Short mmCIF file of C-alpha atoms and ligand atoms in Angstrom, two decimals:
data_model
loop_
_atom_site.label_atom_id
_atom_site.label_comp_id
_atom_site.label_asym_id
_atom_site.label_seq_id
_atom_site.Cartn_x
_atom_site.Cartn_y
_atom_site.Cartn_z
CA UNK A 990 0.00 0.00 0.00
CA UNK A 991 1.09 3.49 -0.78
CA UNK A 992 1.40 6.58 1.47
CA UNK A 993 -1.09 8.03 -0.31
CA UNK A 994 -3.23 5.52 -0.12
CA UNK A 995 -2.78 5.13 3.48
CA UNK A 996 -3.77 8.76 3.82
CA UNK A 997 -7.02 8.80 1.72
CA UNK A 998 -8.50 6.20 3.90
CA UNK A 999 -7.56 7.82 7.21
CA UNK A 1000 -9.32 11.32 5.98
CA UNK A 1001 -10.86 11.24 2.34
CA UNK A 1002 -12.22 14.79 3.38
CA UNK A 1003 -9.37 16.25 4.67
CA UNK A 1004 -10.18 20.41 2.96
CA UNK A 1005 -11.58 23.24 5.24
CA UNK A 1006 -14.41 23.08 2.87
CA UNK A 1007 -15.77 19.78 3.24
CA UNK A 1008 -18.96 20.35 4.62
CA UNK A 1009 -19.47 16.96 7.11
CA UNK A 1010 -16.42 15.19 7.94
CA UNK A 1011 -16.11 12.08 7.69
CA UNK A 1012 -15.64 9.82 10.23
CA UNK A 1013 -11.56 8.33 10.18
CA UNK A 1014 -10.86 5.14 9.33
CA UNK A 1015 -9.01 3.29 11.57
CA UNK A 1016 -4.93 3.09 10.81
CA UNK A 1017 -3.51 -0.62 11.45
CA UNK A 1018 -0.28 -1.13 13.04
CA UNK A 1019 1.14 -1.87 9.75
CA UNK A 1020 0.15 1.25 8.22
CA UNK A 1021 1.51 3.26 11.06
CA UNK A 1022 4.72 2.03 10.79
CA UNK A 1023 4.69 2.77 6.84
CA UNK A 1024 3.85 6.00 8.26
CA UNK A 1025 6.50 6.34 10.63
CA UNK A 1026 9.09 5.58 8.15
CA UNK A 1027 7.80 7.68 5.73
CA UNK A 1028 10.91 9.87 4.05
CA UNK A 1029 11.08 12.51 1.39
CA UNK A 1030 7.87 13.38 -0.34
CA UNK A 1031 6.16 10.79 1.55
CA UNK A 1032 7.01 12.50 4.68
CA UNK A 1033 5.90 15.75 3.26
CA UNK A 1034 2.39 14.42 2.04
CA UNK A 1035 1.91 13.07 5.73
CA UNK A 1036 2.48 16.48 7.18
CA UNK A 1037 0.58 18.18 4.99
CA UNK A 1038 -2.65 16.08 5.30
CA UNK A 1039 -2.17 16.47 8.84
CA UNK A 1040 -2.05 19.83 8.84
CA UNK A 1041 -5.13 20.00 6.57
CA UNK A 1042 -6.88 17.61 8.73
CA UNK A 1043 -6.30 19.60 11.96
CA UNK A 1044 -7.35 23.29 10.07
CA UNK A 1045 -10.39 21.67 8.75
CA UNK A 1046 -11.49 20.53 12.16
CA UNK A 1047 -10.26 22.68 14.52
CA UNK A 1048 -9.35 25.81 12.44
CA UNK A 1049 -5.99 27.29 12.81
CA UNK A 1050 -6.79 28.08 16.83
CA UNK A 1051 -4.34 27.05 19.41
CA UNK A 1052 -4.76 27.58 22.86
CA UNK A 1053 -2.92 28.20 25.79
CA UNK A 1054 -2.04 26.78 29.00
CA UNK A 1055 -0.09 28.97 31.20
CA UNK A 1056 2.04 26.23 32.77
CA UNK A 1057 2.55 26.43 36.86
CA UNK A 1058 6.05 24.00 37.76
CA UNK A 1059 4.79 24.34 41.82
CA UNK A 1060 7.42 21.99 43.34
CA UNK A 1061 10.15 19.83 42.19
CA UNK A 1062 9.95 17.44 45.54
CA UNK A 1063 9.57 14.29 44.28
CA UNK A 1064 9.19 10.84 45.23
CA UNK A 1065 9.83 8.67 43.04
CA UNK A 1066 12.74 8.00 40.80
CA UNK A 1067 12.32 7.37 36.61
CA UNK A 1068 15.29 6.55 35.16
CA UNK A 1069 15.02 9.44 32.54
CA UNK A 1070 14.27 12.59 34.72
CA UNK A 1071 16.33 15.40 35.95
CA UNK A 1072 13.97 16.06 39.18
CA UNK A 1073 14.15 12.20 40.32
CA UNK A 1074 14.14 12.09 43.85
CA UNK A 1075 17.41 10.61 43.83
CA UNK A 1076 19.09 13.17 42.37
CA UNK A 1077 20.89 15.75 45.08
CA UNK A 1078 22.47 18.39 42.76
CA UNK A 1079 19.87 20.81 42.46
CA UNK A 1080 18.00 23.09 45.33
CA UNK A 1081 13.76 20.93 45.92
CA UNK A 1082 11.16 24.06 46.51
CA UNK A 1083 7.73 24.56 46.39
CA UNK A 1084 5.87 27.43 45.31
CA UNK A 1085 4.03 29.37 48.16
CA UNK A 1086 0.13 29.76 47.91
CA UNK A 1087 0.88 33.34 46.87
CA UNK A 1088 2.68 32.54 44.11
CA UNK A 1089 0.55 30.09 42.97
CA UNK A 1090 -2.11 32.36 43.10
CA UNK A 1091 -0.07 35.20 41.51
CA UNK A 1092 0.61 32.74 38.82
CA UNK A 1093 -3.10 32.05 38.11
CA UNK A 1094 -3.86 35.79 37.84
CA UNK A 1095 -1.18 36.48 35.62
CA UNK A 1096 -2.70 33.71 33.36
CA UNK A 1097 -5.30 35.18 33.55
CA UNK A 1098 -4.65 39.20 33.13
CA UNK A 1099 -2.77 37.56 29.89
CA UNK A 1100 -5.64 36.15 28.62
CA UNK A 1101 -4.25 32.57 28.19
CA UNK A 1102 -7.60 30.86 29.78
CA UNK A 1103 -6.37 27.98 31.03
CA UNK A 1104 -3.31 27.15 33.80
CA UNK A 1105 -1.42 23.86 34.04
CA UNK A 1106 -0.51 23.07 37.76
CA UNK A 1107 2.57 20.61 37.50
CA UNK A 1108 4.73 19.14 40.11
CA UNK A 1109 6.77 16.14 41.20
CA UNK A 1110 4.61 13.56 42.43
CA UNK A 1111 3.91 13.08 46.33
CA UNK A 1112 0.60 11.69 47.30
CA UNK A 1113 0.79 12.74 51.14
CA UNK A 1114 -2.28 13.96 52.84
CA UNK A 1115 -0.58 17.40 53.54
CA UNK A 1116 -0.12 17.50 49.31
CA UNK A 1117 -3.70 16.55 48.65
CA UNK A 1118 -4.99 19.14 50.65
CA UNK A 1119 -2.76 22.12 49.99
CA UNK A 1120 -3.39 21.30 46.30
CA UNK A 1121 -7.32 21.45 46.93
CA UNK A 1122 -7.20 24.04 48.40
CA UNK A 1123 -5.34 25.64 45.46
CA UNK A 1124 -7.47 24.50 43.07
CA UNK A 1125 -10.53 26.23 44.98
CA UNK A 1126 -8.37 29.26 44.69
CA UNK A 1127 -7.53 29.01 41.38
CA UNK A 1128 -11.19 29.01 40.68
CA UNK A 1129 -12.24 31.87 43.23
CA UNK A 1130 -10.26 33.81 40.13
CA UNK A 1131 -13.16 36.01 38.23
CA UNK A 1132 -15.48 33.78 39.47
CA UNK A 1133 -13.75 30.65 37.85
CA UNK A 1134 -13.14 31.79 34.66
CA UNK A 1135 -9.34 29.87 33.91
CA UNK A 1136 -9.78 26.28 32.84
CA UNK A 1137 -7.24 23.92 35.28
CA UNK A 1138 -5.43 20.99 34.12
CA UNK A 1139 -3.67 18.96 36.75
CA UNK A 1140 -0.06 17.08 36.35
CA UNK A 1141 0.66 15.63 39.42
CA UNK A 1142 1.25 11.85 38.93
CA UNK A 1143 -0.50 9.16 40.36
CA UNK A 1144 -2.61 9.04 43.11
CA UNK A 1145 -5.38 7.13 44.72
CA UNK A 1146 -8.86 7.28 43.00
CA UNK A 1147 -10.20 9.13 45.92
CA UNK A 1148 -7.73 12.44 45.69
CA UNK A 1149 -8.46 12.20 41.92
CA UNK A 1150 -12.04 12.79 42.60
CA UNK A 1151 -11.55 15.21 45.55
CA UNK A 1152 -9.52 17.57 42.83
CA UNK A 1153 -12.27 17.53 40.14
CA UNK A 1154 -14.41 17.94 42.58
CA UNK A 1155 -12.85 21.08 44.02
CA UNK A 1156 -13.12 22.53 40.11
CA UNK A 1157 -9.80 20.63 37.47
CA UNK A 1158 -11.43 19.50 34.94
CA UNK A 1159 -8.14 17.97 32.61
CA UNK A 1160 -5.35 15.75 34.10
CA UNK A 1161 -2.22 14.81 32.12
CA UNK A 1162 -0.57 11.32 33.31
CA UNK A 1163 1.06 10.41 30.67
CA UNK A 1164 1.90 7.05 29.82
CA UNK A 1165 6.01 7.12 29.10
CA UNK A 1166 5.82 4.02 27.36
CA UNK A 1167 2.41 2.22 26.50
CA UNK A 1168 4.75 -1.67 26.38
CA UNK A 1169 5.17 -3.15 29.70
CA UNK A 1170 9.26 -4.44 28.79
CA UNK A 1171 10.12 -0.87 27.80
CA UNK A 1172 7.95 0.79 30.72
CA UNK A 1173 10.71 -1.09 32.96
CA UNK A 1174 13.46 -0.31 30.92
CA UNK A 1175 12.89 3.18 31.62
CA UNK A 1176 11.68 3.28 35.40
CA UNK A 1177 12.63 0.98 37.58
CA UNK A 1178 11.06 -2.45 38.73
CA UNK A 1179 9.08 -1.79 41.76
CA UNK A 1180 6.00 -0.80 43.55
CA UNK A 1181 6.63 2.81 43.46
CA UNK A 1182 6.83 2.52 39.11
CA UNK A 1183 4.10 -0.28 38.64
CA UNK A 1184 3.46 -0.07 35.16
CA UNK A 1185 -0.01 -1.68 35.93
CA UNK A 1186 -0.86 1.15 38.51
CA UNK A 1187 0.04 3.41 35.66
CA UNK A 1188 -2.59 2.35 33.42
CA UNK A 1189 -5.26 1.95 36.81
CA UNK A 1190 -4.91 6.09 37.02
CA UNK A 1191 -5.48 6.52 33.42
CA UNK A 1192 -8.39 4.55 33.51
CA UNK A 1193 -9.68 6.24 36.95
CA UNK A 1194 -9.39 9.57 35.31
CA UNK A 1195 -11.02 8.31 32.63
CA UNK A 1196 -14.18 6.91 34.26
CA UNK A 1197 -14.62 10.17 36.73
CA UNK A 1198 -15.14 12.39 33.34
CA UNK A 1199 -11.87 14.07 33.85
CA UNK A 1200 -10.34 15.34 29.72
CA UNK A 1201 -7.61 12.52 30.35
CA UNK A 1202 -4.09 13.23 28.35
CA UNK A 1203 -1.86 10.70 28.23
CA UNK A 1204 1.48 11.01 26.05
CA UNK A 1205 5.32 8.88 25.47
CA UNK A 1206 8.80 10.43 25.09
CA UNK A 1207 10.04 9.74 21.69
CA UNK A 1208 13.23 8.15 20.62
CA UNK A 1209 13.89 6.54 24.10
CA UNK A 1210 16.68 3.91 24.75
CA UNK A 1211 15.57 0.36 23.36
CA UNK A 1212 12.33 1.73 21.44
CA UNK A 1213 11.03 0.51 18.22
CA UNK A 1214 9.27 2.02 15.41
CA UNK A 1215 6.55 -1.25 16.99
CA UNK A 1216 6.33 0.80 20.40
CA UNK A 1217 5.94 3.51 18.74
CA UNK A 1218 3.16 2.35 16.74
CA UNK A 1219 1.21 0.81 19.63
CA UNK A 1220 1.98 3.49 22.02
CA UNK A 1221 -0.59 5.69 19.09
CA UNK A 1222 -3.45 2.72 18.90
CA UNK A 1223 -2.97 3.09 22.74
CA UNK A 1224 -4.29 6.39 22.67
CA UNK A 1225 -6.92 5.22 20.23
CA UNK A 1226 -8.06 2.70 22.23
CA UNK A 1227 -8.35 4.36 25.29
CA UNK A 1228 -10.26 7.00 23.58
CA UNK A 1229 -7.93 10.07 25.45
CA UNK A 1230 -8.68 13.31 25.48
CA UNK A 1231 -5.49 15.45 25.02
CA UNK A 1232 -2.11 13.76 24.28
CA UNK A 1233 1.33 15.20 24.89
CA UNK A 1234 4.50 13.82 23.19
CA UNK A 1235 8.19 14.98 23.27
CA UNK A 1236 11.54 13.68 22.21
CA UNK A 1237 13.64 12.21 24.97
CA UNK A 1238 16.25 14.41 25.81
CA UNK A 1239 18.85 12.75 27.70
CA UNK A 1240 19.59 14.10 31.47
CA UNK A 1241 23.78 13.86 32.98
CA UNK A 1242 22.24 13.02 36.32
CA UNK A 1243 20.24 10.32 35.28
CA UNK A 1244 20.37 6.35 34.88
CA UNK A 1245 19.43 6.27 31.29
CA UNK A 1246 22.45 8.91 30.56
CA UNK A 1247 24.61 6.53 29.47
CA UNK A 1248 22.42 5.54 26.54
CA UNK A 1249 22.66 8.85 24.60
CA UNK A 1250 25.09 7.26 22.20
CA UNK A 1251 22.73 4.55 21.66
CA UNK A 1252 19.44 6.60 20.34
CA UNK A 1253 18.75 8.03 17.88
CA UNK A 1254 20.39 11.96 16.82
CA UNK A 1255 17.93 14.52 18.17
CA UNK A 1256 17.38 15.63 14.81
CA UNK A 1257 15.58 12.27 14.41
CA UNK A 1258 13.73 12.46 17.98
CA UNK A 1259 12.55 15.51 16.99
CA UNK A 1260 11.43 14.02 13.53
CA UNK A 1261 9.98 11.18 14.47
CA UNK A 1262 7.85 13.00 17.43
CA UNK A 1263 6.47 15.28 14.71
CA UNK A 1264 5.52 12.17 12.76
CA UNK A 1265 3.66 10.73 15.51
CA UNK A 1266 1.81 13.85 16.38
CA UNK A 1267 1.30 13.98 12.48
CA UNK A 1268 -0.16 10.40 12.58
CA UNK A 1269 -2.03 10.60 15.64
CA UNK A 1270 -3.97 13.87 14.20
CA UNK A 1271 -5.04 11.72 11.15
CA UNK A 1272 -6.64 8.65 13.99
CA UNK A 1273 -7.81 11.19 16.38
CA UNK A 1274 -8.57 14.57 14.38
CA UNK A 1275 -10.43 16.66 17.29
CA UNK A 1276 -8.07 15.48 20.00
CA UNK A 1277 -5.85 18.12 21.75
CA UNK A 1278 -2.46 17.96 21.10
CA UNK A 1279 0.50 19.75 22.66
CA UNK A 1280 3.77 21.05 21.14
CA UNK A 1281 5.83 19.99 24.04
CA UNK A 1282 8.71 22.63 25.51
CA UNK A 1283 10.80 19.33 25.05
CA UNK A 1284 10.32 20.33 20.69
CA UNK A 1285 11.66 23.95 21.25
CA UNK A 1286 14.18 23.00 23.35
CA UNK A 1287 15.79 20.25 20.55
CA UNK A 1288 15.29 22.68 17.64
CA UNK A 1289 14.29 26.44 18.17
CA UNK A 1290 11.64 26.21 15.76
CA UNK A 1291 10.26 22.99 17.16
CA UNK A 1292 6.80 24.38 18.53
CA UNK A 1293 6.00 25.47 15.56
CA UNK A 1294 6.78 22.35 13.45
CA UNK A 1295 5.07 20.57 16.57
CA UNK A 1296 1.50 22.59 15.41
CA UNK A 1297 2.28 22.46 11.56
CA UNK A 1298 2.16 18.31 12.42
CA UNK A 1299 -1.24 19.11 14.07
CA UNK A 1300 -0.68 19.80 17.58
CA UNK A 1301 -3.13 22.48 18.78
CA UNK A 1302 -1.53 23.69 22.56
CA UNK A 1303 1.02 25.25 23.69
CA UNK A 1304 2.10 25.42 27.47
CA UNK A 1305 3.58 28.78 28.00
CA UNK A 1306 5.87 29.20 31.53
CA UNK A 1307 4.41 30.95 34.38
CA UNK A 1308 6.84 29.68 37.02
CA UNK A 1309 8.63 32.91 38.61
CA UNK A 1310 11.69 32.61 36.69
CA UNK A 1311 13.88 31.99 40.05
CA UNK A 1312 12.46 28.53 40.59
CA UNK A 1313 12.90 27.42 36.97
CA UNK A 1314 16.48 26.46 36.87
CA UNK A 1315 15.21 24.24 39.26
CA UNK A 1316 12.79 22.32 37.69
CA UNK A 1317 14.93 20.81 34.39
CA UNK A 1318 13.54 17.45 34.00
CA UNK A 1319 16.14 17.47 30.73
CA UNK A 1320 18.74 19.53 30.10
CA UNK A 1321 18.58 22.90 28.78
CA UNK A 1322 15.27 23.57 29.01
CA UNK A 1323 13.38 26.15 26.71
CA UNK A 1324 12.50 29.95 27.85
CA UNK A 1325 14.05 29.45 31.48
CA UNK A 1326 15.04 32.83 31.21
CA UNK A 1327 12.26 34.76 29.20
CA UNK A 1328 9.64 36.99 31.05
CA UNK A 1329 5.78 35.65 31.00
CA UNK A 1330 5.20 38.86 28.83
CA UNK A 1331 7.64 38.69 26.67
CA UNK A 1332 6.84 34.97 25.73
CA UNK A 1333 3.51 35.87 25.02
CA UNK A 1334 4.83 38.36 22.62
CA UNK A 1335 6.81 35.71 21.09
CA UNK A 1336 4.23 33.57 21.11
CA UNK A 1337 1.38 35.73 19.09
CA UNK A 1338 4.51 36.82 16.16
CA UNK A 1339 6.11 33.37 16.12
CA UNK A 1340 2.42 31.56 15.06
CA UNK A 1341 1.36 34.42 13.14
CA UNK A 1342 4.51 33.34 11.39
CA UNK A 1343 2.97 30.04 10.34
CA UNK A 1344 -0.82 31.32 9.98
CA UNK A 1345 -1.68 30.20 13.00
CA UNK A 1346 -3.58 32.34 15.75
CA UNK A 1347 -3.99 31.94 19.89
CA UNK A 1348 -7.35 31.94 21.01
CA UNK A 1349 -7.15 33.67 24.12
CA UNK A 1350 -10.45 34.01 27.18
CA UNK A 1351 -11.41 30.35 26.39
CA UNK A 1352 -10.49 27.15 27.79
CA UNK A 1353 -10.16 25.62 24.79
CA UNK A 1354 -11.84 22.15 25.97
CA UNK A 1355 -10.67 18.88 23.53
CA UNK A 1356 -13.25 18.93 20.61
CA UNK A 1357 -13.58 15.51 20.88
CA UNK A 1358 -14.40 15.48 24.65
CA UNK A 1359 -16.69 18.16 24.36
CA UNK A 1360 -18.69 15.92 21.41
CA UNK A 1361 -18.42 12.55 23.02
CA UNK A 1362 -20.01 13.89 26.23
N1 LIG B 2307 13.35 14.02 28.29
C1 LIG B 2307 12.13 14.35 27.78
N2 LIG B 2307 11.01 14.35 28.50
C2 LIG B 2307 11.10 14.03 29.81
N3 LIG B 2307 10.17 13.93 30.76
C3 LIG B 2307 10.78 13.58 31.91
N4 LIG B 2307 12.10 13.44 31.72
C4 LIG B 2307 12.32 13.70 30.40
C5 LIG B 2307 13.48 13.71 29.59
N5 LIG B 2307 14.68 13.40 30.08
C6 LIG B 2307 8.74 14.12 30.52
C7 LIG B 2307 7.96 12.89 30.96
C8 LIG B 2307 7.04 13.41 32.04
C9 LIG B 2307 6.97 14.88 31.72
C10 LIG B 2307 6.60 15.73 32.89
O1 LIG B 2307 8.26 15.21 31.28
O2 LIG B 2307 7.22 12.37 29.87
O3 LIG B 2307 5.76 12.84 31.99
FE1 LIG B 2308 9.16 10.31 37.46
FE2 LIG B 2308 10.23 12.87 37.34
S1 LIG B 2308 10.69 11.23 38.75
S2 LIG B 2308 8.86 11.87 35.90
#
């Protein structure tokens, strides 16, 4: 089967003008991975359905989430990331309610619509209840007018529904790696990492009417172009919300370190995480989809070739810029040092660049969410 081929049955309607879209078919494995190995004008004719698929669906809008890093104290341990708890070479903090709050307003006085609370993961009572009571603040904010998204890991059903129930409405948990094998390649083997649990909190999230996102790093030690495949008919079959992929970007203080001869260049990372979001908008067209800092950080122009694949969100920094330095899951991290106003600046010229506009005062709720329920 062609390339084109494959990408006439995915979307035969692709064209802002269509008047009804048609319902996708659904990609095989097989296909995927044609897809995924696509090169040359192959490659190009994937991106540029994509890209078609995604403005004929969800216009050229991308919205905002104005991204809150509140602590880097961290439990557990993944073999990948810079704020592991057993890394010591860095100061741990943790925002004070104040600044949490100050970030929220900010959001908000900027227009972004929606903030992203993020932190390492710690399920103690003393954490579930500060971050309730945040998220009741949060929403106090012109009379809860900013969308929340939580990323805080995994926790027990019950805090899960205590948070949505105190006014978040999306949670990101994402996946790392939708094969068991690799899952333990990359975190290690025991009951704080149990791949098993993993997929338990998706499927909690799921079931309390969270917008779930899920998500995998891209070009990780010991991944195939397989994993990669199944990690998208993961997302398909759990019927997610909001996905976030980014390339791996290897961390000095980290066990999987002394892999980074043994992946691929992160000129490929970065190309084959722009084919999967590429892919992934042609299965799941009214999904959102992030352009990951982890994209801007391997190429300067990678947000923007993240949303001309299809991906729809960006997460802008809010973090006062004195805790940032602090919170580098990977190495150099993208705008650790730019001003919330300035990136916004950036932001609005950078996608006008690429026709592309920010849709600012609205949530900007998944599409396909929003239809389902
Ligand atoms: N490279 C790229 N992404 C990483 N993450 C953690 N460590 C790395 C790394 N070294 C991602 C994980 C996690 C998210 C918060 O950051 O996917 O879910
Ligand atoms: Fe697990 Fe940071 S320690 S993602």
């Amino acid at each position: 089967m062609s390339i084109s081929e494959i990408l006439n049955k995915v979307d035969p309607s692709p064209l802002p003008q269509a008047q009804e879209p048609q319902e996708a078919a659904a990609l095989t494995h097989e296909e995927i991975k044609l897809l995924l190995a696509a090169e040359g004008e192959d490659k190009k004719k994937l991106f540029d359905r994509a890209l078609q698929v995604k403005l004929a669906r969800l216009d050229n809008h991308v919205h905002l989430r104005g991204l809150i890093e509140y602590s880097n104290i961290c439990t557990k341990y993944c073999l990948y990331c810079g704020v592991r708890s057993k890394n010591p070479n860095f100061e741990r903090y943790q925002l004070s309610d104040e600044e949490v709050i100050g970030c929220a307003k900010l959001a908000h006085q900027l227009g972004y619509g929606s903030v992203a609370l993020q932190s390492g993961e710690r399920s103690d009572k003393a954490f579930v209840d500060k971050i309730t009571y945040l998220v009741k603040e949060i929403k106090k904010i012109d009379n809860g007018s900013l969308g929340i998204t939580l990323s805080l890991g995994e926790q027990t059903e019950e805090t899960y529904r205590r948070w949505f129930e105190a006014g978040a409405h999306r949670y990101l948990l994402r996946i790392e790696a939708s094969n068991e094998d690799l899952y333990y390649k990359i975190h290690p083997r025991d009951a704080k990492h149990d791949f098993h649990q993993r997929l338990a909190c998706i499927d909690s999230l799921l079931s309390i009417g969270y917008q779930t996102g899920t998500g995998v790093m891209v070009g990780l030690p010991f991944q195939t172009l397989d994993d990669l495949a199944n990690d998208l008919l993961f997302f398909k079959k759990k019927d997610v919300a909001m996905v976030g992929m980014g390339p791996f970007i290897p961390h000095p203080d980290t066990p999987l370190w002394q892999y980074r001869d043994q992946i691929p260049t992160a000129e490929k990372r970065m190309e084959m995480t722009l084919k999967m979001i590429a892919i992934l908008r042609l299965m799941m067209p009214e999904i959102n989809m992030v352009a990951a800092t982890a994209n801007q950080t391997v190429d300067p122009q990678g947000r923007e070739k993240a949303i001309l694949a299809g991906a729809n969100v960006i997460m802008p920094n809010l973090t006062p810029n004195e805790f940032r330095e602090n919170y580098l899951i990977y190495p150099d991290k993208a705008c650790v040092k730019d001003q919330p106003d300035q990136c916004q600046t950036c932001l609005d010229v950078r996608l006008a660049a690429i026709g592309h506009k920010v849709l600012y005062n609205a949530w900007g709720d998944s599409v396909a969410f929003t239809k389902k329920h």
